[in-house]
Tab-separated table of C-alpha atoms in Angstrom:
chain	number	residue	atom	x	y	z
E	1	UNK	CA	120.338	77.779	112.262
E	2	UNK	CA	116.824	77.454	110.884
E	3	UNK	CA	115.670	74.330	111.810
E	4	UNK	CA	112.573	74.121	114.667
E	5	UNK	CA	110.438	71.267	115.889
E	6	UNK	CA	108.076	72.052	112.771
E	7	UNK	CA	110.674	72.346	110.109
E	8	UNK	CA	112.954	69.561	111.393
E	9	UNK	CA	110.567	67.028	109.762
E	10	UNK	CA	109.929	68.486	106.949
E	11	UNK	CA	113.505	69.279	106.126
E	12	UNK	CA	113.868	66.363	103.526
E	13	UNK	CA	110.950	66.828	101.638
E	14	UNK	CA	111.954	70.467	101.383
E	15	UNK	CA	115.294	69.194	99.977
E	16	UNK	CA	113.164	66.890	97.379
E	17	UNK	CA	111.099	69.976	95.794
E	18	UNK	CA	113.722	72.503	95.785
E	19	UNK	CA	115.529	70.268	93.517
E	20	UNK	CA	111.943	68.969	91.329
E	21	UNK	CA	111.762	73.315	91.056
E	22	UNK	CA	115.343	73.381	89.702
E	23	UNK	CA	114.758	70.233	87.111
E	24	UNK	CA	111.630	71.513	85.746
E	25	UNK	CA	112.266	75.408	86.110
E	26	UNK	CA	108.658	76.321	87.202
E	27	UNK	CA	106.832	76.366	90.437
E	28	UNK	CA	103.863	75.071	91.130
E	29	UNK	CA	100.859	77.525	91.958
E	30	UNK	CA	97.611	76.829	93.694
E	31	UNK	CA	94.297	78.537	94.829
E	32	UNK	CA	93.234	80.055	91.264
E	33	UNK	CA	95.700	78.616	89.160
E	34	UNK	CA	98.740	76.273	88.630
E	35	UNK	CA	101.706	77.022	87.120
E	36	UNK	CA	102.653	73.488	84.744
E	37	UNK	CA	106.115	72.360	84.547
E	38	UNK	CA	107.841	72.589	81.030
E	39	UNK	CA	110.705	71.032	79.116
E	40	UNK	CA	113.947	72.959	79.737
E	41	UNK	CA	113.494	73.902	76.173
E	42	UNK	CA	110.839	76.797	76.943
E	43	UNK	CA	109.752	78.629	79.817
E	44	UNK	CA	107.838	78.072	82.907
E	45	UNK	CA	104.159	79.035	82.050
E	46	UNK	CA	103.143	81.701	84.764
E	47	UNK	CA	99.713	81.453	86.870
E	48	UNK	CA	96.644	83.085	85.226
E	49	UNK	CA	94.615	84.815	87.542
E	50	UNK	CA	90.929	83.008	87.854
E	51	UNK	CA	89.224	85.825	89.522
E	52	UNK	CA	86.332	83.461	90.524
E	53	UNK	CA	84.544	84.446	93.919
E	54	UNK	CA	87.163	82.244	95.682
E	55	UNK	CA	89.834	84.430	94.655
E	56	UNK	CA	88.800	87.575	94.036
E	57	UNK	CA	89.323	90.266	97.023
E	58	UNK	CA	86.896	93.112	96.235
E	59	UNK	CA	86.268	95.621	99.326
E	60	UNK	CA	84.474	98.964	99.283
E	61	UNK	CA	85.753	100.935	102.568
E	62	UNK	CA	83.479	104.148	104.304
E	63	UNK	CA	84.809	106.528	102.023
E	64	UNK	CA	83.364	105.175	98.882
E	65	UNK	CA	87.061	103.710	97.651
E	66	UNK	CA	86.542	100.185	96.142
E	67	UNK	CA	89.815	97.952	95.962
E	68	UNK	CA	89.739	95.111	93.580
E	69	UNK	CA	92.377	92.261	92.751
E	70	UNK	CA	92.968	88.580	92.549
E	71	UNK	CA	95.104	86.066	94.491
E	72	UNK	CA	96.358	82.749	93.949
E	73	UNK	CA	99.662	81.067	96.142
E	74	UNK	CA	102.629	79.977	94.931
E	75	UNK	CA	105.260	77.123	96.516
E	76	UNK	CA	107.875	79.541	96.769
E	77	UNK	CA	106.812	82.869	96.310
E	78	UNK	CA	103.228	82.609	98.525
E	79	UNK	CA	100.567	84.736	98.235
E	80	UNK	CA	100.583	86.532	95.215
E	81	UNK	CA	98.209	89.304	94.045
E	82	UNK	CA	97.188	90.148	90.505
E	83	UNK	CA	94.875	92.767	88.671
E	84	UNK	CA	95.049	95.193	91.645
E	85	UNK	CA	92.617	98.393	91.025
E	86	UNK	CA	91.520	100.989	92.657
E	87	UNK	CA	88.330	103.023	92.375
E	88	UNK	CA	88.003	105.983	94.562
E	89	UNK	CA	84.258	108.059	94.487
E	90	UNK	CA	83.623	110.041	91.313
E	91	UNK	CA	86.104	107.564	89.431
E	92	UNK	CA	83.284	105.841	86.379
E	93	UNK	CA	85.592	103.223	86.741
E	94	UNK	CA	88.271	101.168	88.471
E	95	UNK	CA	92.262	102.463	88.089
E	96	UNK	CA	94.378	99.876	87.035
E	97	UNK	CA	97.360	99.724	88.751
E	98	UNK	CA	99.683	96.435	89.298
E	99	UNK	CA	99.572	93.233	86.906
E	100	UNK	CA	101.261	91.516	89.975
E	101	UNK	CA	102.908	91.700	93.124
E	102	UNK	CA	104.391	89.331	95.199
E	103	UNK	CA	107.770	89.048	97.980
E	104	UNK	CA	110.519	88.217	95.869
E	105	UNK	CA	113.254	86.954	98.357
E	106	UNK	CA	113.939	87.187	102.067
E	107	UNK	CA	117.593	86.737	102.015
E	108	UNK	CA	119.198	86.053	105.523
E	109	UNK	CA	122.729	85.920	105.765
E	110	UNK	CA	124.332	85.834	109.204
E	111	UNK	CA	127.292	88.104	110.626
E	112	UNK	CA	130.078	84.794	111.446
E	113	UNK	CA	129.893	83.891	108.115
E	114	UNK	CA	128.272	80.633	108.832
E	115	UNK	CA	125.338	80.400	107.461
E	116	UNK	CA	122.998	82.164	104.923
E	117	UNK	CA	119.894	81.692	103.162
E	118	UNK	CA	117.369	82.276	100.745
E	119	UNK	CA	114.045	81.785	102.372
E	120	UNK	CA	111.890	81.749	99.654
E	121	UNK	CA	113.378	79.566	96.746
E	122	UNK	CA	115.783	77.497	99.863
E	123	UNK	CA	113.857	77.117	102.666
E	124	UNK	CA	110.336	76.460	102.539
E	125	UNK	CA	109.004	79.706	102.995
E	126	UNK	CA	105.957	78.829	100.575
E	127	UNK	CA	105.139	75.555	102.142
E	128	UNK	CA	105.102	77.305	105.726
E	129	UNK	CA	101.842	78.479	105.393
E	130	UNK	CA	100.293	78.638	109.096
E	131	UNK	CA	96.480	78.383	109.779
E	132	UNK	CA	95.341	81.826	111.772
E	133	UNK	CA	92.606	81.552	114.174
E	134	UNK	CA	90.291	84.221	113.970
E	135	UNK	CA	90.878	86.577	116.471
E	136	UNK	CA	94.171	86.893	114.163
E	137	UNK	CA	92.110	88.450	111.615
E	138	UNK	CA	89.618	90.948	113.529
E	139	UNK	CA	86.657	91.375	111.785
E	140	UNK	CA	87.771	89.830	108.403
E	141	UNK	CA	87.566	87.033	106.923
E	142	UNK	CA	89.878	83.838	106.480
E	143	UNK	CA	90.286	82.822	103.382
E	144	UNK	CA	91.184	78.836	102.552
E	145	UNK	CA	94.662	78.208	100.720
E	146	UNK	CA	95.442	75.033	98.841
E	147	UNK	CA	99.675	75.160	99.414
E	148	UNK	CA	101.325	73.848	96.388
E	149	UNK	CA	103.261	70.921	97.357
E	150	UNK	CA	102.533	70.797	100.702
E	151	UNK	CA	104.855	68.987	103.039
E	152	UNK	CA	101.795	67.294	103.845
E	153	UNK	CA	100.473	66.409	101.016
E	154	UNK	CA	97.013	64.854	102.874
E	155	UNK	CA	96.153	68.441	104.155
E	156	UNK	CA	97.355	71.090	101.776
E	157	UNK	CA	94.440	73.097	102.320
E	158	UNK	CA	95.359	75.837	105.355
E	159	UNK	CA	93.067	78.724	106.313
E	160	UNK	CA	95.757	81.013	106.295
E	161	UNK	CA	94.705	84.260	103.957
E	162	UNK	CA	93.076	87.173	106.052
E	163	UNK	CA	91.321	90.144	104.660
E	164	UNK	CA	90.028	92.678	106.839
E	165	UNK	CA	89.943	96.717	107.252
E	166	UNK	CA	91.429	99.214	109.544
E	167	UNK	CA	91.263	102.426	110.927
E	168	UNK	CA	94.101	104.491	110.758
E	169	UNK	CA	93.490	107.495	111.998
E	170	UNK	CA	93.266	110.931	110.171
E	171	UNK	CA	93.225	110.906	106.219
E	172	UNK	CA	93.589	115.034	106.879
E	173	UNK	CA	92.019	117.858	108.678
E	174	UNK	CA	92.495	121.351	107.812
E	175	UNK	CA	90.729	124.043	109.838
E	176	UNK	CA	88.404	126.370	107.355
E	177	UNK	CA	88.359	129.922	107.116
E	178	UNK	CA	85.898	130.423	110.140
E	179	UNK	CA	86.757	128.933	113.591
E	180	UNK	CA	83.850	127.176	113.675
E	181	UNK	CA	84.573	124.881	110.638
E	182	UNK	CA	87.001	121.800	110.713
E	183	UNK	CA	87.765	119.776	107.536
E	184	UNK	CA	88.015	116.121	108.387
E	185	UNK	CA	88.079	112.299	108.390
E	186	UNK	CA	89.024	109.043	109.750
E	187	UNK	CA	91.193	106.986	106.862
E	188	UNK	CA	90.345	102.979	106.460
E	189	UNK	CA	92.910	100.803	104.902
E	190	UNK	CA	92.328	97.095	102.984
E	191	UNK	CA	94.610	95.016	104.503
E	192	UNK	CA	95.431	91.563	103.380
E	193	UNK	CA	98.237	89.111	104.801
E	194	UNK	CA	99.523	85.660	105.221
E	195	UNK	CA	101.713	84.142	108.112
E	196	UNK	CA	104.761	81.741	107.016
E	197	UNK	CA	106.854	80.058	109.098
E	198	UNK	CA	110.514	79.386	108.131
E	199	UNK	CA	112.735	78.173	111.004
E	200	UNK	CA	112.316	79.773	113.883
E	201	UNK	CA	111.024	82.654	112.385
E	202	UNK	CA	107.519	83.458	111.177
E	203	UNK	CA	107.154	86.052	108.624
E	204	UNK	CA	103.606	88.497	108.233
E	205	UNK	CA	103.473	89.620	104.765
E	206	UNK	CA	101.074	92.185	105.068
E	207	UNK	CA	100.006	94.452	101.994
E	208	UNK	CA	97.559	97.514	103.342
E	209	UNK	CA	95.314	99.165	100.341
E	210	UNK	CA	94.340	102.989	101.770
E	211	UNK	CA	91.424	104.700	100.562
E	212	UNK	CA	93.171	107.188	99.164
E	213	UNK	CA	95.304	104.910	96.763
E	214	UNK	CA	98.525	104.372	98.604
E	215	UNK	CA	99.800	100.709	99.012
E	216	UNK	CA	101.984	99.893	101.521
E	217	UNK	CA	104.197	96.613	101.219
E	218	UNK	CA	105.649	95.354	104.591
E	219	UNK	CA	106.899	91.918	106.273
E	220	UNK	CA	107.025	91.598	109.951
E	221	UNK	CA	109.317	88.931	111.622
E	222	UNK	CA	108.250	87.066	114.878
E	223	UNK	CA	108.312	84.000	116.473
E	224	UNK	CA	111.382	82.615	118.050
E	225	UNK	CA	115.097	83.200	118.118
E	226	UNK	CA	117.209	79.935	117.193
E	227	UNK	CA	118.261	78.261	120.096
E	228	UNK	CA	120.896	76.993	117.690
E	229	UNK	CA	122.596	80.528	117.425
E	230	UNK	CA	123.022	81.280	121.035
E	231	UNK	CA	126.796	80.899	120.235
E	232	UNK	CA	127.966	83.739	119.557
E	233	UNK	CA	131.567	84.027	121.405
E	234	UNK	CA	133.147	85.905	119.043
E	235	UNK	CA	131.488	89.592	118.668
E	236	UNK	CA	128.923	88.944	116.307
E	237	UNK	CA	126.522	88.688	118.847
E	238	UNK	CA	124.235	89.997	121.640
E	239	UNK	CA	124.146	88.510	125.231
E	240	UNK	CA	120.444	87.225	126.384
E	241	UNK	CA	119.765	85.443	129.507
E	242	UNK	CA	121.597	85.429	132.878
E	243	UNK	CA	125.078	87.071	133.062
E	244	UNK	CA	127.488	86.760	129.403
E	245	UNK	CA	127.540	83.497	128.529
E	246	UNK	CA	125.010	82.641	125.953
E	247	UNK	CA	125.315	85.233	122.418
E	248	UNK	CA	122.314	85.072	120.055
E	249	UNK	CA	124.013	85.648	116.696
E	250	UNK	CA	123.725	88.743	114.352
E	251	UNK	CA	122.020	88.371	111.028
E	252	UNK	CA	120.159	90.455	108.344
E	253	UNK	CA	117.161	90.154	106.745
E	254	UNK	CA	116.924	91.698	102.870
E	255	UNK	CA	113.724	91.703	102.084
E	256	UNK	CA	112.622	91.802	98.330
E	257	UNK	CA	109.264	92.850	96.431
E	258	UNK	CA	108.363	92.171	92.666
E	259	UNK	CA	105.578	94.613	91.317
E	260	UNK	CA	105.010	94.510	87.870
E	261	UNK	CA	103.011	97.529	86.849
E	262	UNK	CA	99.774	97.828	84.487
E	263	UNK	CA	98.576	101.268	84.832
E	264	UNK	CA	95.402	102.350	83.326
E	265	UNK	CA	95.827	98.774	82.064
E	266	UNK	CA	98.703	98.931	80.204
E	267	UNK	CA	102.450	97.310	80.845
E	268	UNK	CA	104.188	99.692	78.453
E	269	UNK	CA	104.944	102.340	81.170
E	270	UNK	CA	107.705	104.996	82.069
E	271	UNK	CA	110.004	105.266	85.016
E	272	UNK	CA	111.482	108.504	85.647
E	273	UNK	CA	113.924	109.446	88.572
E	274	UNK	CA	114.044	112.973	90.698
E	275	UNK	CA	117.007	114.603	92.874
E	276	UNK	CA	116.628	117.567	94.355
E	277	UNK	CA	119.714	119.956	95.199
E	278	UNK	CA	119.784	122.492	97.865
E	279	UNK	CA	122.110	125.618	97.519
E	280	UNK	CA	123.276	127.805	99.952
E	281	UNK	CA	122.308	131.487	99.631
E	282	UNK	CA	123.627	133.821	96.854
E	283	UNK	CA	122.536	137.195	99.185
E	284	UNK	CA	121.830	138.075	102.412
E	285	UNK	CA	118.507	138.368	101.309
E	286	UNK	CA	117.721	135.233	99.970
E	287	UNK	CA	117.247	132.266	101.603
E	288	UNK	CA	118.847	128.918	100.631
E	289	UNK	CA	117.373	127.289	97.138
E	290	UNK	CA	116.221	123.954	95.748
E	291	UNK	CA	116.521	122.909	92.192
E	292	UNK	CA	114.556	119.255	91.243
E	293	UNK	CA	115.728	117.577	88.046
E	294	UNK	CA	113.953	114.721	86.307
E	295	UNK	CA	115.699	112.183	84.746
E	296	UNK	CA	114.054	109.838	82.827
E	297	UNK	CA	115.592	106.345	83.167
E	298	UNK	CA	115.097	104.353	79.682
E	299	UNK	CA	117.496	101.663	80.077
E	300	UNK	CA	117.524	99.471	83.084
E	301	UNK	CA	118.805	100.594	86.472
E	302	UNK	CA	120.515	99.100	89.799
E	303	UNK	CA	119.047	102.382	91.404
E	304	UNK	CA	120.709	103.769	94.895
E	305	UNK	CA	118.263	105.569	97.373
E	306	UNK	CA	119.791	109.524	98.079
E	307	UNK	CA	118.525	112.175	100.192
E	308	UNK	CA	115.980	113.805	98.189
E	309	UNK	CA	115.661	111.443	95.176
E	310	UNK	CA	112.975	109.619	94.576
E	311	UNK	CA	111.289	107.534	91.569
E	312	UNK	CA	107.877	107.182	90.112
E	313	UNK	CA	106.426	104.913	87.251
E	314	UNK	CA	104.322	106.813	84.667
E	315	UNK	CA	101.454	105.669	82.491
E	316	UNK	CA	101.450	105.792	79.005
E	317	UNK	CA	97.952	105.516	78.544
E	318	UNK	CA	96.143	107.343	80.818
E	319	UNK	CA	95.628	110.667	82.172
E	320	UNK	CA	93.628	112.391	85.320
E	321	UNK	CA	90.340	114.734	84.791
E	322	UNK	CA	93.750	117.575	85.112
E	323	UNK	CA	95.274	115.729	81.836
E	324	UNK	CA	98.307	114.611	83.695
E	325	UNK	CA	99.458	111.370	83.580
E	326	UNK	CA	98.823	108.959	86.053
E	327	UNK	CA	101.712	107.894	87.899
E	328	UNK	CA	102.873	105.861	91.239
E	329	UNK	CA	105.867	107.355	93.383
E	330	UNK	CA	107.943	104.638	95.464
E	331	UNK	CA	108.037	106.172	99.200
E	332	UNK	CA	110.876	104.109	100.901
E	333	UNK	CA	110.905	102.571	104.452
E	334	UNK	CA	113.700	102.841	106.716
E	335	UNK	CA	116.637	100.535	105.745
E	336	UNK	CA	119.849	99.073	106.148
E	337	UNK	CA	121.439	98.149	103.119
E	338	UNK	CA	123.388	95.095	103.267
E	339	UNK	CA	126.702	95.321	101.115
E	340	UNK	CA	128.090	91.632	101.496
E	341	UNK	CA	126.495	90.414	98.441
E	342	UNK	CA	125.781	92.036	94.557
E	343	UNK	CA	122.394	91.840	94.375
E	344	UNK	CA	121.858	93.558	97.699
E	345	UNK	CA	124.007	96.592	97.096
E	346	UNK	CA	120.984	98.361	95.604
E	347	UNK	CA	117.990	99.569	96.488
E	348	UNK	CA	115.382	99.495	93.610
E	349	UNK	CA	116.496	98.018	90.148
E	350	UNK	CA	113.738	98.292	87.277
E	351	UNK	CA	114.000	95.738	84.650
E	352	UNK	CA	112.720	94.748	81.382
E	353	UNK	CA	109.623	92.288	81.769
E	354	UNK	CA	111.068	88.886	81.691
E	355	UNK	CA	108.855	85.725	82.315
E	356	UNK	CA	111.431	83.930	83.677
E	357	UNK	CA	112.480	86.333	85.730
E	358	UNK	CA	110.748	85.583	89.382
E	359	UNK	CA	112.964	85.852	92.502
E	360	UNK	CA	115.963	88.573	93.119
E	361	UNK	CA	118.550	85.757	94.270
E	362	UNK	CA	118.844	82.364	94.033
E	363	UNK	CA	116.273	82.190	91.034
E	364	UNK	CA	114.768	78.915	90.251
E	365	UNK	CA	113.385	79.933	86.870
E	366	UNK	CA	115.323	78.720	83.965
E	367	UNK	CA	116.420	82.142	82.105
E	368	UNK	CA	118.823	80.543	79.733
E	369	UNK	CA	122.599	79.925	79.472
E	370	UNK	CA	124.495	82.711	81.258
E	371	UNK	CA	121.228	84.503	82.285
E	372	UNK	CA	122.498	84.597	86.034
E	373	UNK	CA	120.115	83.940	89.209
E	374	UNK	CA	120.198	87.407	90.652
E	375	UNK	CA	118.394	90.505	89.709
E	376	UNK	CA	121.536	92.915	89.383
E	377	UNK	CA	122.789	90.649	86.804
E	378	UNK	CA	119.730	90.790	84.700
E	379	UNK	CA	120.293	94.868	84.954
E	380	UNK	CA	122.169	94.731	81.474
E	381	UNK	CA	121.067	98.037	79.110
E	382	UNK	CA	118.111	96.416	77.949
E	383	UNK	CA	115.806	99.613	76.754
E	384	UNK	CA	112.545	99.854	79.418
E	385	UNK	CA	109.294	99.415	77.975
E	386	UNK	CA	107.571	97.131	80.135
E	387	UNK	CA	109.382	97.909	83.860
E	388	UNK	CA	108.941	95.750	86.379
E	389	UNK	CA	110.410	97.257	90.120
E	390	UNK	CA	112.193	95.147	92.816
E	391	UNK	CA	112.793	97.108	96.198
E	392	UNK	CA	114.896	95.966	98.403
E	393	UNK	CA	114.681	96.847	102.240
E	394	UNK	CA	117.009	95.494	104.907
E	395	UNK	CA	116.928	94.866	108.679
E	396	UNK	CA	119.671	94.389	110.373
E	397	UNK	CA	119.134	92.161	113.621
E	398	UNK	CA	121.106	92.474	116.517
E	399	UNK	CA	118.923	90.771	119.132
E	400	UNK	CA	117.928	91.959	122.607
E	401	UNK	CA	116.783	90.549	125.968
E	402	UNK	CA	113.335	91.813	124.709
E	403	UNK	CA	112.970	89.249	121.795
E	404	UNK	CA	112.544	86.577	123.542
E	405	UNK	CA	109.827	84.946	124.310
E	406	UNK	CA	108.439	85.476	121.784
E	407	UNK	CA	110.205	87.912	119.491
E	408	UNK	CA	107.782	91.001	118.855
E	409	UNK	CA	107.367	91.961	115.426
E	410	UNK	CA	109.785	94.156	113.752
E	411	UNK	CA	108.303	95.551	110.453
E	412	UNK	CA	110.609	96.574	107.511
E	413	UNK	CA	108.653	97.538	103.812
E	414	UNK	CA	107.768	100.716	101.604
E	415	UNK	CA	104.486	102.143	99.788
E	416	UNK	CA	103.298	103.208	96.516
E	417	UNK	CA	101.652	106.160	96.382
E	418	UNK	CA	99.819	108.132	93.986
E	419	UNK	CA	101.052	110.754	91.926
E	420	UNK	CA	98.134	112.398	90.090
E	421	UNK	CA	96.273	109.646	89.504
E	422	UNK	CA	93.231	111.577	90.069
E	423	UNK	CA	92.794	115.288	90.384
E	424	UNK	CA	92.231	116.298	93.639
E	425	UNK	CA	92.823	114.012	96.899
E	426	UNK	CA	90.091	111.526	96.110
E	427	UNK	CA	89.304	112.078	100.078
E	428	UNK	CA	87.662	115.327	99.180
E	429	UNK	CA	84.594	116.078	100.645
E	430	UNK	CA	81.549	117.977	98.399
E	431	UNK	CA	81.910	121.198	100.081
E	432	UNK	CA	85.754	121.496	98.819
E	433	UNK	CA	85.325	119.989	95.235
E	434	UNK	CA	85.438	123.008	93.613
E	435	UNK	CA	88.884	123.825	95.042
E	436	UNK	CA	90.947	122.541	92.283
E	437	UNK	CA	93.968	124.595	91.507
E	438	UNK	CA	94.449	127.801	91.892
E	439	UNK	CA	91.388	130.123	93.300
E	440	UNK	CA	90.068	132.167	90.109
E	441	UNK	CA	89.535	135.619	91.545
């Protein structure tokens, strides 16, 4: 059940504009642009980035790495960032990395049976935008969003964008050749994140920029369990409260990302896929062996995550001060994948850029006759020349006496990091620089 005291009132007017978005096959998007509605005979025109001082996020943390992108917000999708770049010291100028990025579904279906949605594109995720007070964003800053049709359409303005930095801890340390000598330093991440409610639930979609390039994609899920749920008599659920008498129900939550890449500025990029295979020993002298294999994936893919495989996206264009290419490796989170529905039996597909193609289920965008509204069916052999990634984590929620009240935050999400995208860890302080490779005697 996903209706609270918030969303029980807005619940018609929700109705209203998920079917305006299926009529005119476009969303509307706000802060630096708007998408316009079209006839159903073309496509809905996608936001253009205005990267105006009111939405561009520019941040240079202590270690001389300068992030750059745009933002605008979308009424289904939310916050949405474009023309991400990063420019670590040395670099003469910013790396080019994603065109876009955005959530791409939260899909939520529930163990009885009874229920399931698609919180994005079904149930107001966009329009849930909540205002953060500012101890919510420590030491950052709170950016104004104008929601695309708000469910109040007298106050669609909510200060509900926060960017701010963060220590993590150690970027490395590595003890020199003297005992007196210690290589070392404290990383500082870029993060940037919204709040939406939807139901009960309310959803941090945080996206954390590190200094040394990595980008980490994650949602976090608070707020409340349905009181509606608590009926769970049949093994699907989890006793809370006194004795055995009220179950919470089971659900999942499948959470999808859209990144469309640009490295080095370009969209016409590779994707190649790794597996590594361990043998046992041939002698008693040798120990067991590995053997990695690239394959390079030039036709779309409904990928499946293996021990030891992994995938990275490779420029075309550019190369590092080394003359490799430039590339980004997907580094999954932990996940349960969620088998009761096609388009969540998978847990990366790379497509062919589509326009039209916005949101892995239940898409609102009007792909043409037979197109389907998922993103495994648009997997169909289509030669990759301009990929764009979905990931796809799931969290299985079987609740506990601890989530309530109010539910802590369990994270689910993945990174991005890069593969050669600049010679040497872009960390490295002046006394290592000339380290590169191996020692010349």
């Amino acid at each position: 059940m996903r209706v609270n005291r918030i969303s029980r009132a807005r619940s018609r007017a929700t109705v209203g504009l998920s079917v305006a978005a299926l009529t005119v096959g476009a969303a509307a998007a706000a802060g630096p642009a708007t998408a316009q509605a079209t006839t159903s005979s073309r496509a809905a025109s996608a936001a253009a980035a205005d990267c105006s001082s009111a939405y561009k996020i520019e941040q240079k943390l202590d270690s001389g790495t300068t992030w750059r992108m745009c933002w605008h917000y979308e009424s289904e999708a939310g916050l949405v960032l474009e023309d991400i770049s990063y420019q670590p010291k040395g670099e003469a100028a910013p790396i080019k990395i994603l065109t876009s990025a955005k959530l791409a579904q939260i899909h939520v279906p529930y163990d009885s049976g009874d229920a399931e949605y698609d919180d994005l594109t079904g149930a107001g995720f966009g329009q849930g935008l909540m205002e953060m007070a500012p101890g919510e964003c420590p030491g950052g800053t709170i950016k104004t969003v104008k929601v695309p049709d708000a469910w109040d359409p007298q106050h669609p303005s909510v200060k509900g964008l926060c960017t701010t930095t963060r220590s993590r801890g150690h970027a490395y340390r590595m003890q020199g050749d003297t005992a007196n000598k210690v290589w070392q330093t404290q990383g500082k991440d870029l993060l940037v994140y919204t709040v939406n409610q939807t139901g009960w639930y309310e959803y941090i979609t945080e996206w954390r920029f590190q200094d040394d390039g990595t980008i980490h994609m994650n949602v976090g899920a608070t707020g409340s369990l349905s009181p509606g749920d608590y009926d769970a008599g049949d093994g699907r659920g989890w006793p809370l409260g006194k004795g055995a008498k009220a179950y919470a129900t089971s659900h999942s939550h499948n959470v999808f990302w859209r990144l469309n890449f640009g490295l080095d500025g370009s969209t016409k990029s590779k994707v190649e896929q790794y597996d590594s295979k361990v043998s046992a020993p041939t002698s008693r002298d040798q120990g067991p062996t590995a053997k990695t294999t690239r394959t390079k994936v030039t036709k779309e893919l409904a990928g499946d995550a293996k021990n030891m495989r992994w995938w990275r996206v490779v420029s075309n264009t550019g190369k590092n001060a080394d003359n490799h290419a430039r590339s980004y490796e997907f580094v999954p989170g932990p996940t349960t994948k969620y088998p009761g529905r096609s388009f969540t039996k998978h847990d990366i597909y790379f497509t062919q850029y589509k326009k039209c193609e916005q949101f892995a289920s239940n898409n609102l965008r009007n792909c043409g006759s037979g197109a389907g509204k998922s993103v495994d069916k648009w997997v169909d052999g289509q030669t990759l020349s301009h990929p764009v990634a979905w990931v796809n984590v799931g969290f299985h929620h079987i609740a506990r006496d601890e989530d309530q009240q109010p539910m802590p935050v369990h994270w689910q999400g993945f990174s991005i990091a890069p593969r050669d995208v600049t010679a040497m860890n872009p960390l490295t302080p002046p006394g290592l620089a000339d380290q590169n490779g191996r020692p010349e005697n």
